[in-house]
PDB file of C-alpha atoms in Angstrom:
ATOM      1  CA  UNK A 562      13.375  14.178 -12.730  1.00  0.00           C
ATOM      2  CA  UNK A 563      16.241  11.591 -11.756  1.00  0.00           C
ATOM      3  CA  UNK A 564      14.681  11.823  -7.974  1.00  0.00           C
ATOM      4  CA  UNK A 565      11.046  12.017  -9.138  1.00  0.00           C
ATOM      5  CA  UNK A 566      10.858   9.294 -11.756  1.00  0.00           C
ATOM      6  CA  UNK A 567      11.516   6.457  -9.488  1.00  0.00           C
ATOM      7  CA  UNK A 568       9.185   7.618  -7.018  1.00  0.00           C
ATOM      8  CA  UNK A 569       6.464   8.081  -9.707  1.00  0.00           C
ATOM      9  CA  UNK A 570       7.344   4.672 -11.127  1.00  0.00           C
ATOM     10  CA  UNK A 571       6.789   2.997  -7.673  1.00  0.00           C
ATOM     11  CA  UNK A 572       3.510   5.070  -7.134  1.00  0.00           C
ATOM     12  CA  UNK A 573       2.372   3.657 -10.645  1.00  0.00           C
ATOM     13  CA  UNK A 574       3.166   0.070  -9.906  1.00  0.00           C
ATOM     14  CA  UNK A 575       1.216   0.348  -6.380  1.00  0.00           C
ATOM     15  CA  UNK A 576      -1.853   1.856  -8.114  1.00  0.00           C
ATOM     16  CA  UNK A 577      -1.805  -1.036 -10.854  1.00  0.00           C
ATOM     17  CA  UNK A 578      -1.521  -3.717  -7.997  1.00  0.00           C
ATOM     18  CA  UNK A 579      -4.321  -1.740  -5.900  1.00  0.00           C
ATOM     19  CA  UNK A 580      -6.642  -2.100  -8.929  1.00  0.00           C
ATOM     20  CA  UNK A 581      -5.836  -5.628  -9.367  1.00  0.00           C
ATOM     21  CA  UNK A 582      -6.642  -6.260  -5.765  1.00  0.00           C
ATOM     22  CA  UNK A 583      -9.874  -4.867  -5.731  1.00  0.00           C
ATOM     23  CA  UNK A 584     -11.616  -7.356  -7.713  1.00  0.00           C
ATOM     24  CA  UNK A 585     -10.843 -10.319  -5.276  1.00  0.00           C
ATOM     25  CA  UNK A 586     -11.378  -8.294  -2.147  1.00  0.00           C
ATOM     26  CA  UNK A 587     -14.813  -7.408  -3.452  1.00  0.00           C
ATOM     27  CA  UNK A 588     -15.593 -10.600  -5.280  1.00  0.00           C
ATOM     28  CA  UNK A 589     -18.620 -11.559  -2.836  1.00  0.00           C
ATOM     29  CA  UNK A 590     -20.160  -8.302  -2.993  1.00  0.00           C
ATOM     30  CA  UNK A 591     -19.874  -8.316  -6.629  1.00  0.00           C
ATOM     31  CA  UNK A 592     -21.541 -11.439  -7.409  1.00  0.00           C
ATOM     32  CA  UNK A 593     -24.133 -10.840  -4.795  1.00  0.00           C
ATOM     33  CA  UNK A 594     -25.076  -7.541  -6.699  1.00  0.00           C
ATOM     34  CA  UNK A 595     -25.000  -9.157 -10.065  1.00  0.00           C
ATOM     35  CA  UNK A 596     -27.531 -11.757  -8.979  1.00  0.00           C
ATOM     36  CA  UNK A 597     -29.730  -9.079  -7.629  1.00  0.00           C
ATOM     37  CA  UNK A 598     -29.806  -7.159 -11.012  1.00  0.00           C
ATOM     38  CA  UNK A 599     -30.220 -10.679 -12.658  1.00  0.00           C
ATOM     39  CA  UNK A 600     -26.711 -11.027 -14.344  1.00  0.00           C
ATOM     40  CA  UNK A 601     -25.664 -14.561 -14.297  1.00  0.00           C
ATOM     41  CA  UNK A 602     -22.102 -14.877 -12.915  1.00  0.00           C
ATOM     42  CA  UNK A 603     -20.955 -18.821 -13.054  1.00  0.00           C
ATOM     43  CA  UNK A 604     -18.553 -18.808 -10.184  1.00  0.00           C
ATOM     44  CA  UNK A 605     -18.272 -19.485  -6.493  1.00  0.00           C
ATOM     45  CA  UNK A 606     -19.191 -16.897  -4.342  1.00  0.00           C
ATOM     46  CA  UNK A 607     -16.108 -16.608  -2.134  1.00  0.00           C
ATOM     47  CA  UNK A 608     -12.269 -16.667  -2.744  1.00  0.00           C
ATOM     48  CA  UNK A 609     -11.884 -19.827  -0.733  1.00  0.00           C
ATOM     49  CA  UNK A 610     -14.504 -21.734  -2.572  1.00  0.00           C
ATOM     50  CA  UNK A 611     -12.902 -20.401  -5.760  1.00  0.00           C
ATOM     51  CA  UNK A 612      -9.417 -21.362  -4.667  1.00  0.00           C
ATOM     52  CA  UNK A 613     -10.944 -25.011  -3.985  1.00  0.00           C
ATOM     53  CA  UNK A 614     -12.617 -25.297  -7.417  1.00  0.00           C
ATOM     54  CA  UNK A 615      -9.983 -23.752  -9.342  1.00  0.00           C
ATOM     55  CA  UNK A 616     -12.143 -21.296 -11.245  1.00  0.00           C
ATOM     56  CA  UNK A 617     -10.473 -18.006  -9.893  1.00  0.00           C
ATOM     57  CA  UNK A 618      -9.427 -17.389 -13.628  1.00  0.00           C
ATOM     58  CA  UNK A 619     -13.140 -17.868 -14.789  1.00  0.00           C
ATOM     59  CA  UNK A 620     -14.342 -15.682 -12.537  1.00  0.00           C
ATOM     60  CA  UNK A 621     -11.889 -12.769 -13.038  1.00  0.00           C
ATOM     61  CA  UNK A 622     -12.182 -13.047 -16.730  1.00  0.00           C
ATOM     62  CA  UNK A 623     -15.926 -12.189 -16.312  1.00  0.00           C
ATOM     63  CA  UNK A 624     -16.384  -8.421 -17.251  1.00  0.00           C
ATOM     64  CA  UNK A 625     -19.492  -8.306 -14.992  1.00  0.00           C
ATOM     65  CA  UNK A 626     -17.140  -9.008 -12.006  1.00  0.00           C
ATOM     66  CA  UNK A 627     -14.865  -6.315 -12.916  1.00  0.00           C
ATOM     67  CA  UNK A 628     -17.851  -3.961 -13.768  1.00  0.00           C
ATOM     68  CA  UNK A 629     -19.462  -4.503 -10.221  1.00  0.00           C
ATOM     69  CA  UNK A 630     -16.199  -4.383  -8.163  1.00  0.00           C
ATOM     70  CA  UNK A 631     -15.195  -0.771  -9.191  1.00  0.00           C
ATOM     71  CA  UNK A 632     -18.673   0.445  -8.272  1.00  0.00           C
ATOM     72  CA  UNK A 633     -19.527  -0.482  -4.734  1.00  0.00           C
ATOM     73  CA  UNK A 634     -20.961   2.192  -2.308  1.00  0.00           C
ATOM     74  CA  UNK A 635     -19.180   0.457   0.603  1.00  0.00           C
ATOM     75  CA  UNK A 636     -16.712  -1.761  -0.763  1.00  0.00           C
ATOM     76  CA  UNK A 637     -14.085  -3.760   1.307  1.00  0.00           C
ATOM     77  CA  UNK A 638     -11.464  -2.237  -0.577  1.00  0.00           C
ATOM     78  CA  UNK A 639     -12.280   0.835  -2.442  1.00  0.00           C
ATOM     79  CA  UNK A 640     -10.901   1.303  -6.189  1.00  0.00           C
ATOM     80  CA  UNK A 641      -7.967   4.351  -6.576  1.00  0.00           C
ATOM     81  CA  UNK A 642     -10.573   6.355  -8.474  1.00  0.00           C
ATOM     82  CA  UNK A 643     -13.044   6.145  -5.779  1.00  0.00           C
ATOM     83  CA  UNK A 644     -10.946   7.250  -3.096  1.00  0.00           C
ATOM     84  CA  UNK A 645      -9.678  10.099  -5.718  1.00  0.00           C
ATOM     85  CA  UNK A 646     -13.311  11.150  -5.886  1.00  0.00           C
ATOM     86  CA  UNK A 647     -13.543  11.226  -2.256  1.00  0.00           C
ATOM     87  CA  UNK A 648     -10.647  13.513  -2.013  1.00  0.00           C
ATOM     88  CA  UNK A 649     -11.589  15.579  -4.616  1.00  0.00           C
ATOM     89  CA  UNK A 650     -15.207  16.155  -2.942  1.00  0.00           C
ATOM     90  CA  UNK A 651     -13.637  16.709   0.659  1.00  0.00           C
ATOM     91  CA  UNK A 652     -10.428  18.713  -0.574  1.00  0.00           C
ATOM     92  CA  UNK A 653     -11.201  20.652  -3.589  1.00  0.00           C
ATOM     93  CA  UNK A 654     -14.784  21.052  -3.585  1.00  0.00           C
ATOM     94  CA  UNK A 655     -15.240  21.939   0.239  1.00  0.00           C
ATOM     95  CA  UNK A 656     -14.402  25.200   2.013  1.00  0.00           C
ATOM     96  CA  UNK A 657     -11.271  25.073   4.034  1.00  0.00           C
ATOM     97  CA  UNK A 658     -13.255  26.292   7.133  1.00  0.00           C
ATOM     98  CA  UNK A 659     -15.923  23.365   6.467  1.00  0.00           C
ATOM     99  CA  UNK A 660     -15.972  20.672   8.944  1.00  0.00           C
ATOM    100  CA  UNK A 661     -16.194  18.342   5.957  1.00  0.00           C
ATOM    101  CA  UNK A 662     -13.185  19.527   4.404  1.00  0.00           C
ATOM    102  CA  UNK A 663     -10.094  17.136   4.922  1.00  0.00           C
ATOM    103  CA  UNK A 664      -7.884  20.365   4.523  1.00  0.00           C
ATOM    104  CA  UNK A 665      -9.957  21.655   7.987  1.00  0.00           C
ATOM    105  CA  UNK A 666      -9.307  18.119   9.656  1.00  0.00           C
ATOM    106  CA  UNK A 667      -5.735  18.116   8.336  1.00  0.00           C
ATOM    107  CA  UNK A 668      -4.832  21.530   9.807  1.00  0.00           C
ATOM    108  CA  UNK A 669      -6.357  20.292  13.496  1.00  0.00           C
ATOM    109  CA  UNK A 670      -4.102  17.186  13.195  1.00  0.00           C
ATOM    110  CA  UNK A 671      -1.331  19.233  11.896  1.00  0.00           C
ATOM    111  CA  UNK A 672      -1.433  21.303  15.030  1.00  0.00           C
ATOM    112  CA  UNK A 673      -1.255  18.857  17.686  1.00  0.00           C
ATOM    113  CA  UNK A 674       1.475  17.165  15.680  1.00  0.00           C
ATOM    114  CA  UNK A 675       3.652  20.244  15.875  1.00  0.00           C
ATOM    115  CA  UNK A 676       2.950  20.587  19.487  1.00  0.00           C
ATOM    116  CA  UNK A 677       3.925  16.911  19.893  1.00  0.00           C
ATOM    117  CA  UNK A 678       7.265  17.309  17.855  1.00  0.00           C
ATOM    118  CA  UNK A 679       8.236  20.386  19.534  1.00  0.00           C
ATOM    119  CA  UNK A 680       7.983  18.782  23.114  1.00  0.00           C
ATOM    120  CA  UNK A 681       9.390  15.354  21.826  1.00  0.00           C
ATOM    121  CA  UNK A 682      12.415  17.018  20.377  1.00  0.00           C
ATOM    122  CA  UNK A 683      12.958  19.256  23.168  1.00  0.00           C
ATOM    123  CA  UNK A 684      12.782  16.264  25.586  1.00  0.00           C
ATOM    124  CA  UNK A 685      15.036  13.842  23.069  1.00  0.00           C
ATOM    125  CA  UNK A 686      17.743  16.596  23.013  1.00  0.00           C
ATOM    126  CA  UNK A 687      17.757  17.196  26.711  1.00  0.00           C
ATOM    127  CA  UNK A 688      17.923  13.444  27.433  1.00  0.00           C
ATOM    128  CA  UNK A 689      20.766  13.073  24.921  1.00  0.00           C
ATOM    129  CA  UNK A 690      22.927  15.815  26.234  1.00  0.00           C
ATOM    130  CA  UNK A 691      22.530  14.325  29.876  1.00  0.00           C
ATOM    131  CA  UNK A 692      23.438  10.987  28.479  1.00  0.00           C
ATOM    132  CA  UNK A 693      26.525  12.170  26.741  1.00  0.00           C
ATOM    133  CA  UNK A 694      27.733  14.182  29.332  1.00  0.00           C
ATOM    134  CA  UNK A 695      26.609  12.274  32.565  1.00  0.00           C
ATOM    135  CA  UNK A 696      27.319   8.518  33.042  1.00  0.00           C
ATOM    136  CA  UNK A 697      24.632   7.974  35.567  1.00  0.00           C
ATOM    137  CA  UNK A 698      22.062   9.390  33.115  1.00  0.00           C
ATOM    138  CA  UNK A 699      23.407   6.998  30.502  1.00  0.00           C
ATOM    139  CA  UNK A 700      22.893   4.049  32.751  1.00  0.00           C
ATOM    140  CA  UNK A 701      19.671   5.373  34.141  1.00  0.00           C
ATOM    141  CA  UNK A 702      17.788   7.023  31.306  1.00  0.00           C
ATOM    142  CA  UNK A 703      18.887   5.037  28.224  1.00  0.00           C
ATOM    143  CA  UNK A 704      17.238   1.288  29.361  1.00  0.00           C
ATOM    144  CA  UNK A 705      14.152   3.295  30.500  1.00  0.00           C
ATOM    145  CA  UNK A 706      13.896   5.068  26.877  1.00  0.00           C
ATOM    146  CA  UNK A 707      14.367   1.595  25.157  1.00  0.00           C
ATOM    147  CA  UNK A 708      11.628  -0.031  27.565  1.00  0.00           C
ATOM    148  CA  UNK A 709       9.166   2.794  26.865  1.00  0.00           C
ATOM    149  CA  UNK A 710       9.242   1.834  23.172  1.00  0.00           C
ATOM    150  CA  UNK A 711       7.918  -1.571  23.758  1.00  0.00           C
ATOM    151  CA  UNK A 712       4.733  -0.305  25.285  1.00  0.00           C
ATOM    152  CA  UNK A 713       2.064  -0.309  22.438  1.00  0.00           C
ATOM    153  CA  UNK A 714       0.898   3.149  21.926  1.00  0.00           C
ATOM    154  CA  UNK A 715      -2.857   1.871  21.413  1.00  0.00           C
ATOM    155  CA  UNK A 716      -2.607   0.885  25.001  1.00  0.00           C
ATOM    156  CA  UNK A 717      -0.788   3.771  26.329  1.00  0.00           C
ATOM    157  CA  UNK A 718      -2.807   6.352  24.559  1.00  0.00           C
ATOM    158  CA  UNK A 719      -6.273   5.686  26.526  1.00  0.00           C
ATOM    159  CA  UNK A 720      -4.494   5.846  29.699  1.00  0.00           C
ATOM    160  CA  UNK A 721      -3.063   9.168  29.110  1.00  0.00           C
ATOM    161  CA  UNK A 722      -6.303  10.651  27.862  1.00  0.00           C
ATOM    162  CA  UNK A 723      -7.978   9.515  31.133  1.00  0.00           C
ATOM    163  CA  UNK A 724      -5.046  11.013  33.186  1.00  0.00           C
ATOM    164  CA  UNK A 725      -5.458  14.414  31.623  1.00  0.00           C
ATOM    165  CA  UNK A 726      -9.014  14.444  32.105  1.00  0.00           C
ATOM    166  CA  UNK A 727      -8.552  13.605  35.572  1.00  0.00           C
ATOM    167  CA  UNK A 728      -6.242  16.480  36.030  1.00  0.00           C
ATOM    168  CA  UNK A 729      -8.826  18.770  34.683  1.00  0.00           C
ATOM    169  CA  UNK A 730      -7.172  19.421  31.409  1.00  0.00           C
ATOM    170  CA  UNK A 731     -10.105  20.185  28.856  1.00  0.00           C
ATOM    171  CA  UNK A 732      -8.092  20.856  25.977  1.00  0.00           C
ATOM    172  CA  UNK A 733      -7.851  17.698  23.675  1.00  0.00           C
ATOM    173  CA  UNK A 734      -4.657  18.806  22.017  1.00  0.00           C
ATOM    174  CA  UNK A 735      -2.617  18.135  25.292  1.00  0.00           C
ATOM    175  CA  UNK A 736      -2.959  14.492  25.526  1.00  0.00           C
ATOM    176  CA  UNK A 737      -2.551  14.007  21.818  1.00  0.00           C
ATOM    177  CA  UNK A 738       0.734  16.318  21.966  1.00  0.00           C
ATOM    178  CA  UNK A 739       1.798  14.126  24.786  1.00  0.00           C
ATOM    179  CA  UNK A 740       1.217  10.794  22.780  1.00  0.00           C
ATOM    180  CA  UNK A 741       2.755  12.452  19.794  1.00  0.00           C
ATOM    181  CA  UNK A 742       6.027  13.366  21.612  1.00  0.00           C
ATOM    182  CA  UNK A 743       6.008  10.001  23.235  1.00  0.00           C
ATOM    183  CA  UNK A 744       6.594   8.370  19.841  1.00  0.00           C
ATOM    184  CA  UNK A 745       8.822  11.284  18.784  1.00  0.00           C
ATOM    185  CA  UNK A 746      11.461  11.609  21.296  1.00  0.00           C
ATOM    186  CA  UNK A 747      13.104   8.334  20.791  1.00  0.00           C
ATOM    187  CA  UNK A 748      14.315   8.949  17.473  1.00  0.00           C
ATOM    188  CA  UNK A 749      15.956  12.275  18.490  1.00  0.00           C
ATOM    189  CA  UNK A 750      17.430  10.862  21.404  1.00  0.00           C
ATOM    190  CA  UNK A 751      19.143   7.961  19.937  1.00  0.00           C
ATOM    191  CA  UNK A 752      20.293  10.105  16.921  1.00  0.00           C
ATOM    192  CA  UNK A 753      21.774  12.808  18.834  1.00  0.00           C
ATOM    193  CA  UNK A 754      23.495  10.457  21.397  1.00  0.00           C
ATOM    194  CA  UNK A 755      25.214   9.050  18.225  1.00  0.00           C
ATOM    195  CA  UNK A 756      25.627  12.612  16.734  1.00  0.00           C
ATOM    196  CA  UNK A 757      27.244  14.255  19.880  1.00  0.00           C
ATOM    197  CA  UNK A 758      29.715  11.214  20.121  1.00  0.00           C
ATOM    198  CA  UNK A 759      30.546  11.631  16.612  1.00  0.00           C
ATOM    199  CA  UNK A 760      33.899  13.891  16.933  1.00  0.00           C
ATOM    200  CA  UNK A 761      36.935  11.504  17.539  1.00  0.00           C
ATOM    201  CA  UNK A 762      39.590  11.544  20.195  1.00  0.00           C
ATOM    202  CA  UNK A 763      41.940  13.713  18.119  1.00  0.00           C
ATOM    203  CA  UNK A 764      39.393  16.525  17.672  1.00  0.00           C
ATOM    204  CA  UNK A 765      38.732  16.522  21.406  1.00  0.00           C
ATOM    205  CA  UNK A 766      42.153  16.358  22.429  1.00  0.00           C
ATOM    206  CA  UNK A 767      42.923  19.457  19.957  1.00  0.00           C
ATOM    207  CA  UNK A 768      40.280  21.437  21.910  1.00  0.00           C
ATOM    208  CA  UNK A 769      41.502  20.467  25.143  1.00  0.00           C
ATOM    209  CA  UNK A 770      45.057  21.770  24.118  1.00  0.00           C
ATOM    210  CA  UNK A 771      43.529  25.229  23.086  1.00  0.00           C
ATOM    211  CA  UNK A 772      41.951  25.468  26.859  1.00  0.00           C
ATOM    212  CA  UNK A 773      38.558  25.085  25.924  1.00  0.00           C
ATOM    213  CA  UNK A 774      35.848  24.945  28.294  1.00  0.00           C
ATOM    214  CA  UNK A 775      33.093  21.916  28.314  1.00  0.00           C
ATOM    215  CA  UNK A 776      30.537  24.479  26.956  1.00  0.00           C
ATOM    216  CA  UNK A 777      32.883  25.730  24.112  1.00  0.00           C
ATOM    217  CA  UNK A 778      33.549  22.242  23.279  1.00  0.00           C
ATOM    218  CA  UNK A 779      29.786  21.358  23.213  1.00  0.00           C
ATOM    219  CA  UNK A 780      28.887  24.413  20.821  1.00  0.00           C
ATOM    220  CA  UNK A 781      31.928  24.497  18.718  1.00  0.00           C
ATOM    221  CA  UNK A 782      32.445  20.829  18.131  1.00  0.00           C
ATOM    222  CA  UNK A 783      29.879  18.480  19.352  1.00  0.00           C
ATOM    223  CA  UNK A 784      26.675  19.994  18.262  1.00  0.00           C
ATOM    224  CA  UNK A 785      27.893  21.188  14.742  1.00  0.00           C
ATOM    225  CA  UNK A 786      29.218  17.526  14.302  1.00  0.00           C
ATOM    226  CA  UNK A 787      25.720  15.980  15.123  1.00  0.00           C
ATOM    227  CA  UNK A 788      23.944  18.348  12.645  1.00  0.00           C
ATOM    228  CA  UNK A 789      23.306  15.447  10.037  1.00  0.00           C
ATOM    229  CA  UNK A 790      22.327  12.751  12.632  1.00  0.00           C
ATOM    230  CA  UNK A 791      19.825  15.440  13.964  1.00  0.00           C
ATOM    231  CA  UNK A 792      18.024  15.991  10.682  1.00  0.00           C
ATOM    232  CA  UNK A 793      17.871  12.283   9.965  1.00  0.00           C
ATOM    233  CA  UNK A 794      16.531  11.915  13.673  1.00  0.00           C
ATOM    234  CA  UNK A 795      13.780  14.679  12.815  1.00  0.00           C
ATOM    235  CA  UNK A 796      12.543  13.266   9.579  1.00  0.00           C
ATOM    236  CA  UNK A 797      11.660  10.164  11.511  1.00  0.00           C
ATOM    237  CA  UNK A 798      10.327  12.105  14.415  1.00  0.00           C
ATOM    238  CA  UNK A 799       7.899  14.334  12.429  1.00  0.00           C
ATOM    239  CA  UNK A 800       6.516  11.188  10.883  1.00  0.00           C
ATOM    240  CA  UNK A 801       6.222   9.307  14.086  1.00  0.00           C
ATOM    241  CA  UNK A 802       4.687  12.506  15.694  1.00  0.00           C
ATOM    242  CA  UNK A 803       1.984  12.640  13.061  1.00  0.00           C
ATOM    243  CA  UNK A 804       1.301   8.893  13.882  1.00  0.00           C
ATOM    244  CA  UNK A 805       1.129   9.455  17.509  1.00  0.00           C
ATOM    245  CA  UNK A 806      -1.397  12.468  17.024  1.00  0.00           C
ATOM    246  CA  UNK A 807      -3.597  10.184  14.778  1.00  0.00           C
ATOM    247  CA  UNK A 808      -3.432   7.557  17.142  1.00  0.00           C
ATOM    248  CA  UNK A 809      -4.509   9.621  19.983  1.00  0.00           C
ATOM    249  CA  UNK A 810      -7.553  10.850  18.269  1.00  0.00           C
ATOM    250  CA  UNK A 811      -8.788   7.725  17.928  1.00  0.00           C
ATOM    251  CA  UNK A 812      -9.593   6.818  21.597  1.00  0.00           C
ATOM    252  CA  UNK A 813     -10.312  10.566  22.624  1.00  0.00           C
ATOM    253  CA  UNK A 814     -13.463  10.436  21.022  1.00  0.00           C
ATOM    254  CA  UNK A 815     -12.422  13.438  18.825  1.00  0.00           C
ATOM    255  CA  UNK A 816     -14.808  14.850  15.994  1.00  0.00           C
ATOM    256  CA  UNK A 817     -11.817  16.615  14.218  1.00  0.00           C
ATOM    257  CA  UNK A 818      -8.744  15.659  12.738  1.00  0.00           C
ATOM    258  CA  UNK A 819      -7.607  13.080  10.316  1.00  0.00           C
ATOM    259  CA  UNK A 820      -7.934  10.446  13.064  1.00  0.00           C
ATOM    260  CA  UNK A 821     -11.747  11.337  13.836  1.00  0.00           C
ATOM    261  CA  UNK A 822     -12.635  11.066   9.928  1.00  0.00           C
ATOM    262  CA  UNK A 823     -10.936   7.312  10.217  1.00  0.00           C
ATOM    263  CA  UNK A 824     -13.030   6.628  13.178  1.00  0.00           C
ATOM    264  CA  UNK A 825     -16.176   8.127  11.896  1.00  0.00           C
ATOM    265  CA  UNK A 826     -15.619   6.301   8.566  1.00  0.00           C
ATOM    266  CA  UNK A 827     -14.918   2.916  10.341  1.00  0.00           C
ATOM    267  CA  UNK A 828     -18.054   3.767  12.501  1.00  0.00           C
ATOM    268  CA  UNK A 829     -20.556   4.201   9.742  1.00  0.00           C
ATOM    269  CA  UNK A 830     -18.932   1.412   7.446  1.00  0.00           C
ATOM    270  CA  UNK A 831     -17.652   3.862   4.867  1.00  0.00           C
ATOM    271  CA  UNK A 832     -14.015   2.450   3.895  1.00  0.00           C
ATOM    272  CA  UNK A 833     -14.023   5.129   1.065  1.00  0.00           C
ATOM    273  CA  UNK A 834     -13.923   7.715   3.766  1.00  0.00           C
ATOM    274  CA  UNK A 835     -11.316   6.014   5.645  1.00  0.00           C
ATOM    275  CA  UNK A 836      -9.148   5.664   2.873  1.00  0.00           C
ATOM    276  CA  UNK A 837      -9.181   9.155   1.894  1.00  0.00           C
ATOM    277  CA  UNK A 838      -8.301  10.203   5.427  1.00  0.00           C
ATOM    278  CA  UNK A 839      -5.311   7.760   5.120  1.00  0.00           C
ATOM    279  CA  UNK A 840      -4.132   9.235   1.928  1.00  0.00           C
ATOM    280  CA  UNK A 841      -4.403  12.687   3.234  1.00  0.00           C
ATOM    281  CA  UNK A 842      -2.384  11.773   6.335  1.00  0.00           C
ATOM    282  CA  UNK A 843       0.046  10.027   4.019  1.00  0.00           C
ATOM    283  CA  UNK A 844       0.558  13.156   2.059  1.00  0.00           C
ATOM    284  CA  UNK A 845       0.452  15.371   5.058  1.00  0.00           C
ATOM    285  CA  UNK A 846       3.556  13.199   6.513  1.00  0.00           C
ATOM    286  CA  UNK A 847       5.234  13.467   2.800  1.00  0.00           C
ATOM    287  CA  UNK A 848       4.832  17.294   3.212  1.00  0.00           C
ATOM    288  CA  UNK A 849       6.308  17.520   6.588  1.00  0.00           C
ATOM    289  CA  UNK A 850       9.237  15.272   5.948  1.00  0.00           C
ATOM    290  CA  UNK A 851      10.030  17.157   2.691  1.00  0.00           C
ATOM    291  CA  UNK A 852      10.076  20.691   4.889  1.00  0.00           C
ATOM    292  CA  UNK A 853      12.701  18.888   7.159  1.00  0.00           C
ATOM    293  CA  UNK A 854      14.784  17.815   4.101  1.00  0.00           C
ATOM    294  CA  UNK A 855      14.555  21.261   2.701  1.00  0.00           C
ATOM    295  CA  UNK A 856      15.709  22.645   6.132  1.00  0.00           C
ATOM    296  CA  UNK A 857      18.486  19.933   6.397  1.00  0.00           C
ATOM    297  CA  UNK A 858      19.625  20.948   2.790  1.00  0.00           C
ATOM    298  CA  UNK A 859      20.039  24.439   3.473  1.00  0.00           C
ATOM    299  CA  UNK A 860      21.353  24.323   7.193  1.00  0.00           C
ATOM    300  CA  UNK A 861      24.369  21.613   6.218  1.00  0.00           C
ATOM    301  CA  UNK A 862      25.144  23.515   3.024  1.00  0.00           C
ATOM    302  CA  UNK A 863      25.562  26.787   5.219  1.00  0.00           C
ATOM    303  CA  UNK A 864      27.788  24.838   7.812  1.00  0.00           C
ATOM    304  CA  UNK A 865      29.917  23.232   4.954  1.00  0.00           C
ATOM    305  CA  UNK A 866      28.659  19.604   5.250  1.00  0.00           C
ATOM    306  CA  UNK A 867      27.269  19.496   1.613  1.00  0.00           C
ATOM    307  CA  UNK A 868      27.699  21.333  -1.472  1.00  0.00           C
TER     308      UNK A 868
END
């Protein structure tokens, strides 16, 4: 409970702020609907006019404004209970194999995320070993790795998709995995470079006096010492991999996956669908990070890093 209670407290505060923000965000629509129903609302119709007239308090105290704000079918900002109803309809009330189920779309996104995560981690580990053991690699690879992260992924994703299509790659999982790996490899690279260099000079000198080889130093000292850094990087990397997959689904014209649900909801002007997909993506990211954290706890305890 000591770990869960602070999280639940912050979550409750965010929900309260969310409910409060719904009213001013939907104020113009609320007043318009009220007028159509013959309900008189004596307030300006936009937030800007309300601020100029200093009547925002009068407007927000009007019960009709609150009643209409939480009942829009296509609100600018949906209320939490509206998103909850959408999640209930698309998660609990739909079969997992249904293409209207967020679980189905989440599994599609998860598959590409794991592909990209494995690819990105493998690339990051290989580059980290090269940087630590080779001065030339450090001087040549690290600057380009840093520069690569300055390129906006939303600009790079369409290029990767087009190039994949020109190469005859029909599967949409491949470009999504590449985009996912692109965001994932950098935190692993930086974390593992720091981790592999964590042993101090006295530890390295001790192994040299024992006549150990470079491979033995790596497996017996450098790699075990890097485990805390690796798992920290993996938690960042798995979340980045999920973001990369969702971003890759947007320009790919995908009809499956959480990114596709966001795109379809935006195209059809359905913010509730968009927010439900966003919440599902956040939950999926939380689950993935939690799994990595559990693996971290088990591994570090077995290695003697934690009790």
